[in-house]
Structures are given as structure tokens and as C-alpha cells.
Short mmCIF file of C-alpha atoms in Angstrom, two decimals:
data_model
loop_
_atom_site.label_atom_id
_atom_site.label_comp_id
_atom_site.label_asym_id
_atom_site.label_seq_id
_atom_site.Cartn_x
_atom_site.Cartn_y
_atom_site.Cartn_z
CA GLN S 1 -10.34 -25.22 8.81
CA LEU S 2 -10.18 -22.62 11.55
CA THR S 3 -8.50 -20.03 9.34
CA LEU S 4 -10.97 -20.59 6.50
CA SER S 5 -13.95 -20.39 8.83
CA GLN S 6 -12.64 -17.14 10.35
CA ALA S 7 -12.10 -15.69 6.88
CA ALA S 8 -15.62 -16.70 5.82
CA ILE S 9 -17.17 -15.16 8.95
CA TYR S 10 -15.15 -11.97 8.50
CA MET S 11 -16.21 -11.62 4.87
CA ALA S 12 -19.84 -12.41 5.68
CA THR S 13 -20.00 -9.74 8.38
CA ALA S 14 -17.82 -7.09 6.69
CA PRO S 15 -19.52 -3.93 5.38
CA LYS S 16 -20.60 -4.30 1.74
CA SER S 17 -20.92 -1.64 -0.93
CA ASN S 18 -22.01 -1.28 -4.50
CA ALA S 19 -18.97 0.99 -5.02
CA SER S 20 -16.74 -2.10 -5.12
CA ALA S 21 -18.91 -3.70 -7.79
CA LYS S 22 -18.94 -0.47 -9.82
CA ALA S 23 -15.13 -0.34 -9.66
CA ILE S 24 -14.83 -3.89 -11.00
CA TRP S 25 -17.42 -3.29 -13.72
CA SER S 26 -15.70 -0.08 -14.81
CA ALA S 27 -12.29 -1.75 -15.06
CA MET S 28 -13.76 -4.74 -16.91
CA SER S 29 -15.52 -2.41 -19.33
CA GLU S 30 -12.27 -0.67 -20.17
CA VAL S 31 -10.60 -4.00 -20.88
CA LYS S 32 -13.51 -5.26 -23.02
CA GLU S 33 -13.61 -2.01 -25.01
CA GLY S 34 -9.85 -2.01 -25.56
CA ARG S 35 -9.24 1.12 -23.50
CA THR S 36 -6.10 -0.24 -21.91
CA LEU S 37 -2.49 0.74 -22.34
CA PRO S 38 0.26 -1.71 -23.19
CA VAL S 39 2.50 -2.82 -20.35
CA PRO S 40 5.59 -0.54 -20.28
CA LYS S 41 8.69 -2.30 -21.62
CA ALA S 42 10.48 -1.81 -18.31
CA LEU S 43 7.85 -4.03 -16.67
CA LYS S 44 7.74 -6.76 -19.31
CA ASP S 45 9.32 -10.15 -18.67
CA SER S 46 13.05 -10.00 -19.26
CA HIS S 47 13.90 -13.58 -18.36
CA TYR S 48 14.08 -15.12 -21.82
CA ALA S 49 16.57 -14.96 -24.67
CA ALA S 50 14.87 -12.40 -26.96
CA ALA S 51 13.76 -10.06 -24.17
CA LYS S 52 16.89 -7.91 -24.24
CA SER S 53 16.61 -7.28 -27.99
CA LEU S 54 12.98 -6.22 -27.45
CA GLY S 55 13.93 -3.79 -24.69
CA HIS S 56 12.06 -5.69 -22.00
CA GLY S 57 13.16 -4.88 -18.47
CA LYS S 58 15.35 -1.98 -19.61
CA ASN S 59 15.44 0.88 -17.06
CA TYR S 60 13.45 -1.16 -14.55
CA ILE S 61 13.79 0.12 -11.00
CA ASN S 62 13.25 -2.51 -8.33
CA PRO S 63 11.24 -0.81 -5.56
CA HIS S 64 12.64 -3.20 -2.95
CA LYS S 65 16.27 -2.48 -3.82
CA ASN S 66 15.92 1.20 -4.77
CA PRO S 67 12.96 2.68 -2.86
CA ASP S 68 14.21 6.26 -3.28
CA GLU S 69 14.19 5.98 -7.08
CA VAL S 70 10.77 4.40 -7.54
CA ASP S 71 8.90 7.69 -7.99
CA SER S 72 10.95 8.39 -11.10
CA MET S 73 9.62 5.27 -12.82
CA ASP S 74 6.39 5.48 -14.76
CA TYR S 75 4.79 2.15 -13.89
CA LEU S 76 1.56 2.31 -15.83
CA GLY S 77 1.48 5.73 -17.44
CA VAL S 78 -1.96 6.61 -16.13
CA ASP S 79 -3.62 7.49 -12.89
CA ARG S 80 -7.05 5.90 -13.12
CA ILE S 81 -9.45 5.74 -10.22
CA TYR S 82 -11.98 2.93 -10.26
CA TYR S 83 -13.03 2.63 -6.64
CA ARG S 84 -14.98 5.67 -5.49
CA PRO S 85 -16.22 5.11 -1.94
CA THR S 86 -19.55 6.55 -0.94
CA ASP S 87 -19.90 9.09 1.86
CA ARG S 88 -21.96 6.68 3.97
CA GLY S 89 -21.09 4.16 6.66
CA PHE S 90 -17.63 2.66 6.82
CA GLU S 91 -16.89 3.84 3.29
CA ALA S 92 -16.81 7.42 4.56
CA GLU S 93 -13.82 6.43 6.69
CA ILE S 94 -12.23 4.63 3.74
CA ALA S 95 -12.68 7.78 1.65
CA GLN S 96 -10.91 9.83 4.33
CA ARG S 97 -8.03 7.34 4.44
CA ILE S 98 -7.67 7.45 0.66
CA GLU S 99 -7.72 11.25 0.68
CA ARG S 100 -5.02 11.38 3.39
CA PHE S 101 -2.89 9.00 1.36
CA ARG S 102 -3.32 11.02 -1.85
CA SER S 103 -2.60 14.30 -0.04
CA ARG S 104 0.53 12.87 1.55
CA ASN S 105 1.65 11.46 -1.80
CA GLN S 106 1.08 14.80 -3.56
CA GLN S 107 3.01 16.62 -0.83
CA GLU S 108 5.94 14.23 -1.26
CA ILE S 109 5.92 14.84 -5.02
CA LYS S 110 5.91 18.63 -4.50
CA THR S 111 8.72 18.44 -1.92
CA GLU S 112 10.78 16.24 -4.21
CA ALA S 113 10.19 18.52 -7.21
CA SER S 114 11.22 21.63 -5.26
CA SER S 115 14.37 19.94 -3.99
CA VAL S 116 15.32 19.03 -7.58
CA THR S 117 14.62 22.60 -8.72
CA ASN S 118 16.72 24.06 -5.90
CA SER S 119 19.67 21.74 -6.58
#
């Protein structure tokens, strides 16, 4: 009871934004209109008899066992952005955090690419 009441109070007092709703609506629209990509075979269930013959799970890289190899795996084939925080209130801080994350990620990709080129 205590945990649920704390969660309810937190959610009730947390900053709200229409940007979250827009993100959900945009993603739902893509699904309804058939603008989705099939799940890559490497990510499909490989725990049944016919899976191997269908290529399911082939070339899968487990991020927990092989964290250094994860970047080489194309998980979804696209880089879609649904949530676009506003520049107001707490969302401005969220936008900055997201930008720092994306910048750091891009820098890691560039560093990795140059080390492969120089090898």
C-alpha cells in the first residue's frame, strides 16, 4: 500500500506535457497505417523447433554477454524519434539530457569508426 500510494503521489505531482501524448499518438499512427518494419530475424524468437530453419536468432548479439559488439548489430533498422520535449519547464532539462546522450553516442560512433579505419 505504501509503495503504491507513493507512486500515485509522485505521478500526480510530476510535471506533465503534451509532448508525451504526441509521441504516443505518432507511434500509434505509424502502427495503424502500417508504417512499421518487420522485426529483424536476429531478434525473433529462436526457442522453437522451426526457428533455426527460418533464420530466427541467427547473428544475435547478447548485449549483456558482449557489450563491446552491440553497436555492430542493427536492432531495428531505423532511428525514429517520437518524443520531442518542449523548451519549457522541466522538459527543457530533459531535452538537454537527451542532446548530451545523442552527442556522446555520436562521438563514440565516430571514435569507433576511426579506430576501425586506422586498423
